[in-house]
mmCIF file of C-alpha atoms and ligand atoms in Angstrom:
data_model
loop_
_atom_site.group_PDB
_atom_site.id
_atom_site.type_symbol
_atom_site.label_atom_id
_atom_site.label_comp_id
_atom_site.label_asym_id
_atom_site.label_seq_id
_atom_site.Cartn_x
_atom_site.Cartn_y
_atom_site.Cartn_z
ATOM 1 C CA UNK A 139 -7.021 188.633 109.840
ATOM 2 C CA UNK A 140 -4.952 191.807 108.727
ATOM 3 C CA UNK A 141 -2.991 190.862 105.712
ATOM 4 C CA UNK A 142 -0.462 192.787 103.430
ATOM 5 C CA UNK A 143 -0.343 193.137 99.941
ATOM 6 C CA UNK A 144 3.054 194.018 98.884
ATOM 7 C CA UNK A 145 2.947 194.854 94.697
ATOM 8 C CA UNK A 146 4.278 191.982 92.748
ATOM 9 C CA UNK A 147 4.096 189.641 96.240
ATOM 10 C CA UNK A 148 1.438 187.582 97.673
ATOM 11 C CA UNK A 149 -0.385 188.092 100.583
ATOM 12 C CA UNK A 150 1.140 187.887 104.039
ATOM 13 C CA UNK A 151 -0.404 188.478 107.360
ATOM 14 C CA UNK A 152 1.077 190.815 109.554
ATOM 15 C CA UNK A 153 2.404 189.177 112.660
ATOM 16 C CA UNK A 154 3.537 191.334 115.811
ATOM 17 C CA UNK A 155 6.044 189.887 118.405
ATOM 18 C CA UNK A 156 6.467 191.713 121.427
ATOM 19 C CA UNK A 157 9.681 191.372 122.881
ATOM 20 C CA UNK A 158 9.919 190.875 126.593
ATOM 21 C CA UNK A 159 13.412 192.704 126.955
ATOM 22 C CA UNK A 160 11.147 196.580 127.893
ATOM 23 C CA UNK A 161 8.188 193.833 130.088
ATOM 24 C CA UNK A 162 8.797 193.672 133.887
ATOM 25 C CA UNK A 163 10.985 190.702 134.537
ATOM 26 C CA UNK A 164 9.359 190.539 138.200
ATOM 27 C CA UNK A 165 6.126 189.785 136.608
ATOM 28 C CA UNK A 166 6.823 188.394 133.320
ATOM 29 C CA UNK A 167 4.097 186.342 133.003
ATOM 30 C CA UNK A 168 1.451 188.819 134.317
ATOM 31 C CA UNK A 169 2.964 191.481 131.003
ATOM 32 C CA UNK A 170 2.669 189.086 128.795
ATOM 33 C CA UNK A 171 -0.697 188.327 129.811
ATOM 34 C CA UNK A 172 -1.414 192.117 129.097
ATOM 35 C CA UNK A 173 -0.376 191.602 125.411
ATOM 36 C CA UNK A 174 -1.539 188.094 124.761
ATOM 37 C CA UNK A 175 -4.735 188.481 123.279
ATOM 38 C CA UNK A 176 -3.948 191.499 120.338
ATOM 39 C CA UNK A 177 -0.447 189.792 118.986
ATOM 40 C CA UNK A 178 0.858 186.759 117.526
ATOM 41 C CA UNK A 179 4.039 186.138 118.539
ATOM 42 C CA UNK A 180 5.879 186.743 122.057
ATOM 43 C CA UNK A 181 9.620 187.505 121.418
ATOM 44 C CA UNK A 182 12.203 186.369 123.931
ATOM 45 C CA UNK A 183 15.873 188.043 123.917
ATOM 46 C CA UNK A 184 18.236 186.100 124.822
ATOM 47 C CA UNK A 185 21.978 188.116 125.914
ATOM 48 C CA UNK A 186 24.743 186.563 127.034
ATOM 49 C CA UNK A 187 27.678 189.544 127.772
ATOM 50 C CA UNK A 188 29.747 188.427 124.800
ATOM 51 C CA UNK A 189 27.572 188.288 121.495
ATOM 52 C CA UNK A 190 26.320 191.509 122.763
ATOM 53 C CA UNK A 191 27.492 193.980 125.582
ATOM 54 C CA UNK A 192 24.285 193.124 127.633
ATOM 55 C CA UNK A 193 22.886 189.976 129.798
ATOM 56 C CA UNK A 194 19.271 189.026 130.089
ATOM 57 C CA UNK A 195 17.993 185.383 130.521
ATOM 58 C CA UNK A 196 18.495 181.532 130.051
ATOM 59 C CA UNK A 197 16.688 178.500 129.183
ATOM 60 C CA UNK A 198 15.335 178.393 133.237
ATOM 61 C CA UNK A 199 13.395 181.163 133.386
ATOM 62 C CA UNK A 200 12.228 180.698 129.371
ATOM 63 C CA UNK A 201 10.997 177.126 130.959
ATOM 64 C CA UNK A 202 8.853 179.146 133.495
ATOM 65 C CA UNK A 203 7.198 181.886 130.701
ATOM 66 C CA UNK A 204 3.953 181.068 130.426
ATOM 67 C CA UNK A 205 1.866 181.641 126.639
ATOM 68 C CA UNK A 206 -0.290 180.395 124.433
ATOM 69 C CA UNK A 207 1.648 181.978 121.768
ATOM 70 C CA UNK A 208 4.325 180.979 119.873
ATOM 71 C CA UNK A 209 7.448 181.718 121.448
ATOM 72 C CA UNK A 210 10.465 183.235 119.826
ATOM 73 C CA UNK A 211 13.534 182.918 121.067
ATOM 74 C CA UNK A 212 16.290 185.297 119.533
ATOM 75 C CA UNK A 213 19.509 184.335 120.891
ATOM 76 C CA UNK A 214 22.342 186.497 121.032
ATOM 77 C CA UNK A 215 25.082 184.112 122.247
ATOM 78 C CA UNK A 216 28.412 183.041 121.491
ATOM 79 C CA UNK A 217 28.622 179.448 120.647
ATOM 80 C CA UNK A 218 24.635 178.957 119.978
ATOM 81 C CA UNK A 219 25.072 175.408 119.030
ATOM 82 C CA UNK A 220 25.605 174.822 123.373
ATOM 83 C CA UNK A 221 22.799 175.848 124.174
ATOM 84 C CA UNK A 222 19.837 175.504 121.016
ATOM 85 C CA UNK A 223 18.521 172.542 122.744
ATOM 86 C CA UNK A 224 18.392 173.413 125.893
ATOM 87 C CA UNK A 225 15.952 176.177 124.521
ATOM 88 C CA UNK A 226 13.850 173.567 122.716
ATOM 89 C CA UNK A 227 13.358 171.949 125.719
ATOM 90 C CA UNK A 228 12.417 174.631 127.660
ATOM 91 C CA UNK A 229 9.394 175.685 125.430
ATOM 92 C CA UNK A 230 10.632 177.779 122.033
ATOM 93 C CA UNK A 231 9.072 177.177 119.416
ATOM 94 C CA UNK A 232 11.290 179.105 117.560
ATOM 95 C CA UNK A 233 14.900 179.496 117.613
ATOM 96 C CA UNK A 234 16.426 182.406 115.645
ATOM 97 C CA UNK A 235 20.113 182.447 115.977
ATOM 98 C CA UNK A 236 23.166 184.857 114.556
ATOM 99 C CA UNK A 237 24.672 184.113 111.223
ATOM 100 C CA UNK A 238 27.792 186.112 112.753
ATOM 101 C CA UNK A 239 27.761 183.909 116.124
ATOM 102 C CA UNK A 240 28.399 180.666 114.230
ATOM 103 C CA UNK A 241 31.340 179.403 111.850
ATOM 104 C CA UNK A 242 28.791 176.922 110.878
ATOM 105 C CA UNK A 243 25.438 178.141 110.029
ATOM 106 C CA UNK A 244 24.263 175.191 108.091
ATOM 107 C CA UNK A 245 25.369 172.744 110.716
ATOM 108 C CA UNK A 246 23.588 175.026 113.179
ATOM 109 C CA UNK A 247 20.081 174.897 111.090
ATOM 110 C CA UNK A 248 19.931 171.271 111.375
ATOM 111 C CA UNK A 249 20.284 171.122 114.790
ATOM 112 C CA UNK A 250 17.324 173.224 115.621
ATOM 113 C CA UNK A 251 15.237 171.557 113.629
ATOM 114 C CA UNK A 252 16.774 167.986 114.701
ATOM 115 C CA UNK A 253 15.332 169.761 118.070
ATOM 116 C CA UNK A 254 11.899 170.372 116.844
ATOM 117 C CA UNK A 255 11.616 174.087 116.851
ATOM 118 C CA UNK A 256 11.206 176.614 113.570
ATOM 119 C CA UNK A 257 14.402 178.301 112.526
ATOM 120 C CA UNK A 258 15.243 181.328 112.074
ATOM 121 C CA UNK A 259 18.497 183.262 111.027
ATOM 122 C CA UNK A 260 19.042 186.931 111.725
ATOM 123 C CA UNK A 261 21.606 189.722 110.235
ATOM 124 C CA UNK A 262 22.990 192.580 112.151
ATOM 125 C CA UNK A 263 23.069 195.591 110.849
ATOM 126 C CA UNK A 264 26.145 195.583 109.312
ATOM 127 C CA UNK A 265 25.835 192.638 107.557
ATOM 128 C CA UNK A 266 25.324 191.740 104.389
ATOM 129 C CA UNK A 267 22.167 189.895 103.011
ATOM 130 C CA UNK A 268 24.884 188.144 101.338
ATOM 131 C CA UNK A 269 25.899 186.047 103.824
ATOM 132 C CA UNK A 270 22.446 184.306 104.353
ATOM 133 C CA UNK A 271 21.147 183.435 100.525
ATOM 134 C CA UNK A 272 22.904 180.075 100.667
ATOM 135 C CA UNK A 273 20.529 179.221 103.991
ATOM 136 C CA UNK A 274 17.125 181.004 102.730
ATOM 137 C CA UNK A 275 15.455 178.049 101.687
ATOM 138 C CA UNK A 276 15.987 175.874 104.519
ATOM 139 C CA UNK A 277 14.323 178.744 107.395
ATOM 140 C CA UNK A 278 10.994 179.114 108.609
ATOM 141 C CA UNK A 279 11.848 183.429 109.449
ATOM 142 C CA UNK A 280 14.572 185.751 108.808
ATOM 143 C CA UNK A 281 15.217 188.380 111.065
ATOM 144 C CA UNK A 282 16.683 191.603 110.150
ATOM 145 C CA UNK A 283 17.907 193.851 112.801
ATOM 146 C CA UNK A 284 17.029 197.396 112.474
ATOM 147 C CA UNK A 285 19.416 197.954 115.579
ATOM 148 C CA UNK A 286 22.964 196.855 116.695
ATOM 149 C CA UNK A 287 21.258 194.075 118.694
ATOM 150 C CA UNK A 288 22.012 194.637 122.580
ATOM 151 C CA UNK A 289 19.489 196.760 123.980
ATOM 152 C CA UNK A 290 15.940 198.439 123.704
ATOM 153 C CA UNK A 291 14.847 202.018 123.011
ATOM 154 C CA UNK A 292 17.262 202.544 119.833
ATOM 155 C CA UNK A 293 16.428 204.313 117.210
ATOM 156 C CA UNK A 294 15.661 202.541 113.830
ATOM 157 C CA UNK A 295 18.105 201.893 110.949
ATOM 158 C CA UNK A 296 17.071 202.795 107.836
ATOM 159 C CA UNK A 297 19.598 200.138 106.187
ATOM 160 C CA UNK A 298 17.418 197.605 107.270
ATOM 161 C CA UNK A 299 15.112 198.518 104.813
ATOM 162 C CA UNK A 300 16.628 197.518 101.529
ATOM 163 C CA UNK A 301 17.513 194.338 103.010
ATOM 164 C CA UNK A 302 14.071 193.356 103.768
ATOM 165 C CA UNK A 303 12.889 194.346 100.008
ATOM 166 C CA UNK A 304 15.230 192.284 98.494
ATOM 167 C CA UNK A 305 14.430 189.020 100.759
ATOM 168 C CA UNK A 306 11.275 189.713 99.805
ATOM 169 C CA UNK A 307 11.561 190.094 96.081
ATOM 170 C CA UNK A 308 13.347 186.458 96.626
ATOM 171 C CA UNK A 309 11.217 185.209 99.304
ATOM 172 C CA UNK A 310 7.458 186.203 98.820
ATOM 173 C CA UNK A 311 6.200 183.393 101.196
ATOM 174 C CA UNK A 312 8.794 183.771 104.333
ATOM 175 C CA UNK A 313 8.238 184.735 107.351
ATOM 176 C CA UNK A 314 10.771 188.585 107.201
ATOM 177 C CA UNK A 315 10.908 189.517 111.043
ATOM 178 C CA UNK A 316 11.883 192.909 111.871
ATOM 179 C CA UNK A 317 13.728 193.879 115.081
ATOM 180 C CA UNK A 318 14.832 197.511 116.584
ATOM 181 C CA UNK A 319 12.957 200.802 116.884
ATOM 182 C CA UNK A 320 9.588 199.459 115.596
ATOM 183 C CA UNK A 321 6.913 202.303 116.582
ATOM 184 C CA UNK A 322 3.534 203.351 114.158
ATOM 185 C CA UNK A 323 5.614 205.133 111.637
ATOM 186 C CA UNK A 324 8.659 202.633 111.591
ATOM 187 C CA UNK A 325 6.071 200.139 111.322
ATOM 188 C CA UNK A 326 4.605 201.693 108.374
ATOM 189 C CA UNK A 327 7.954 201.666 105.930
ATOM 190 C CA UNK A 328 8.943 197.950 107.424
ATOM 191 C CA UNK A 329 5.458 196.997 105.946
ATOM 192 C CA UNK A 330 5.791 198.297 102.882
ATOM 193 C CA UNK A 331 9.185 197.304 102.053
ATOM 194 C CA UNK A 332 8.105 193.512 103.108
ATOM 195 C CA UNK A 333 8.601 192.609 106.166
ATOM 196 C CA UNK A 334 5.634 190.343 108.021
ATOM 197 C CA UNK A 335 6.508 189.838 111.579
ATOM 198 C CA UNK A 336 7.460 192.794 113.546
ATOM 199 C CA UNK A 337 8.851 192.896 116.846
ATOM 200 C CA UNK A 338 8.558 195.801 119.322
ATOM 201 C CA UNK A 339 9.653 196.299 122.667
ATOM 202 C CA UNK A 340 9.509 199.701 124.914
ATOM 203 C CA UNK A 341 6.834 200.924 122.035
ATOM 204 C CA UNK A 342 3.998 198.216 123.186
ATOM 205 C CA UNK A 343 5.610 197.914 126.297
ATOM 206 C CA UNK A 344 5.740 201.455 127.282
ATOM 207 C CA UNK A 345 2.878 202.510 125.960
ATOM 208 C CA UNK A 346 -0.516 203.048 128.687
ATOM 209 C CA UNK A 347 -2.371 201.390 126.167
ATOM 210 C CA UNK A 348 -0.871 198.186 124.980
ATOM 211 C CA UNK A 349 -3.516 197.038 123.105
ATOM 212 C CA UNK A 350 -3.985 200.428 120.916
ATOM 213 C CA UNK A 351 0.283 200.452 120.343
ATOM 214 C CA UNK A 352 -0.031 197.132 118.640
ATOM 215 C CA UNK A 353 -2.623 198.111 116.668
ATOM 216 C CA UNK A 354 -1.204 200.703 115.757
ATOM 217 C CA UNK A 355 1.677 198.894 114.464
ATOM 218 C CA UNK A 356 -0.836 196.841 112.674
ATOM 219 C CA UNK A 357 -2.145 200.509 111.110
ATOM 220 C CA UNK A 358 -5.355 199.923 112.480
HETATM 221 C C1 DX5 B 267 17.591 194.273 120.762
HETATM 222 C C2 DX5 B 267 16.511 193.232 120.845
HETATM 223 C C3 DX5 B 267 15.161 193.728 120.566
HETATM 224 C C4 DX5 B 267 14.671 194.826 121.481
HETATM 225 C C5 DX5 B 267 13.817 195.732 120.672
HETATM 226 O O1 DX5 B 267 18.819 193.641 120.768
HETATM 227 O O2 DX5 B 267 16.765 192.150 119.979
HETATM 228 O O3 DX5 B 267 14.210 192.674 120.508
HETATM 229 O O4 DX5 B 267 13.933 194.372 122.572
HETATM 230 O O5 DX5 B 267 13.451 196.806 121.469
HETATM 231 P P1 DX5 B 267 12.787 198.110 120.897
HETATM 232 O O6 DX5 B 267 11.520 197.709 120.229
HETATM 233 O O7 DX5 B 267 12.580 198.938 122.121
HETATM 234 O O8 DX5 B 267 13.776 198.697 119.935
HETATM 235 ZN ZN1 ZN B 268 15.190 190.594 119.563
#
């Protein structure tokens, strides 16, 4: 088991979620397959055309993904609070939803885990850390996007990076997700300025050998 040891924090393992948005939606199961055995997590995006300028899939065809993994679902949707359940129900196991997609985050929180599924709460880029510090005791992950959340291939924001230090200086035990422009060397400065669980998309996906991009992610 690879594990981190940030100065002054304890020891966290390095998780990596591969997010389906850069995987071949006409065999979905078959790519995840390919990445199933060398990560932790498989990370699901979930657009709706509103949230975010950008559609991808809903609770029907997350019912037919297939993994032994845990699955996280990251939805980027207007009015969440519709539609957490049905993604319970369909087979997440965790739900991370938008602090700025809800006028009721804490409301929001319970019902997930009313639901059964791990919660999670993510920040876009241009918000603040602020926003969240009420909520960080009651979430199993926070996700910090290292991209205006929409699409795959960006480039990584280097914002993202004092955010995650300073959950981390608060949080030494929580799961700190990453999401947007992870590669080896992105990868590298996420790490070290505390983040845990990293997601990655058209690097692992892209790559002609998936198994060597998420180690290297791992820096192994
Ligand atoms: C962007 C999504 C990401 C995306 C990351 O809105 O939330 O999960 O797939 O893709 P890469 O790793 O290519 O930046
Ligand atoms: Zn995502």
């Amino acid at each position: 088991m690879l594990v981190h040891n940030y100065s002054n924090f304890n020891i966290v393992k390095i998780k990596i979620a591969p997010s389906i948005l850069s995987a071949d939606f006409g065999k979905l199961n078959e790519d995840i397959a390919s990445i199933e055995p060398f990560c932790d997590w498989v990370h699901v995006d979930v657009m709706d055309g509103h949230f975010v300028p950008n559609i991808t899939i809903g609770a029907p065809v997350v019912k037919k993904i297939k993994t032994g993994l845990l699955m996280d679902c990251h939805l980027m949707i207007e009015n969440p609070e519709k539609y957490v359940d049905d993604f319970c129900k369909a087979g997440a196991d965790l739900i991370t939803v938008h602090s700025e997609a809800t006028e009721d985050l804490a409301g929001l929180i319970k019902q997930i885990k009313d639901a059964g599924c791990k919660v999670g709460v993510s920040i876009k880029p241009k918000t603040s850390v602020d926003e969240i510090l009420p909520y960080l005791g009651d979430l199993d992950v926070v996700l910090v996007m290292s991209v205006e959340p929409g699409f795959g291939g960006q480039s990584f924001m280097e914002n993202s990076l004092d955010k995650i230090r300073m959950l981390r200086k608060l949080e030494p035990n929580l799961d700190i997700e990453v999401d947007g422009g992870i590669n080896a060397e992105t990868a590298k400065q996420v790490i070290l300025a505390g983040a845990n669980v990293l997601v990655s998309g058209s690097y692992i996906f892209g790559a002609e050998d998936r198994e060597a991009a998420i180690l290297s992610l791992k820096g192994e």
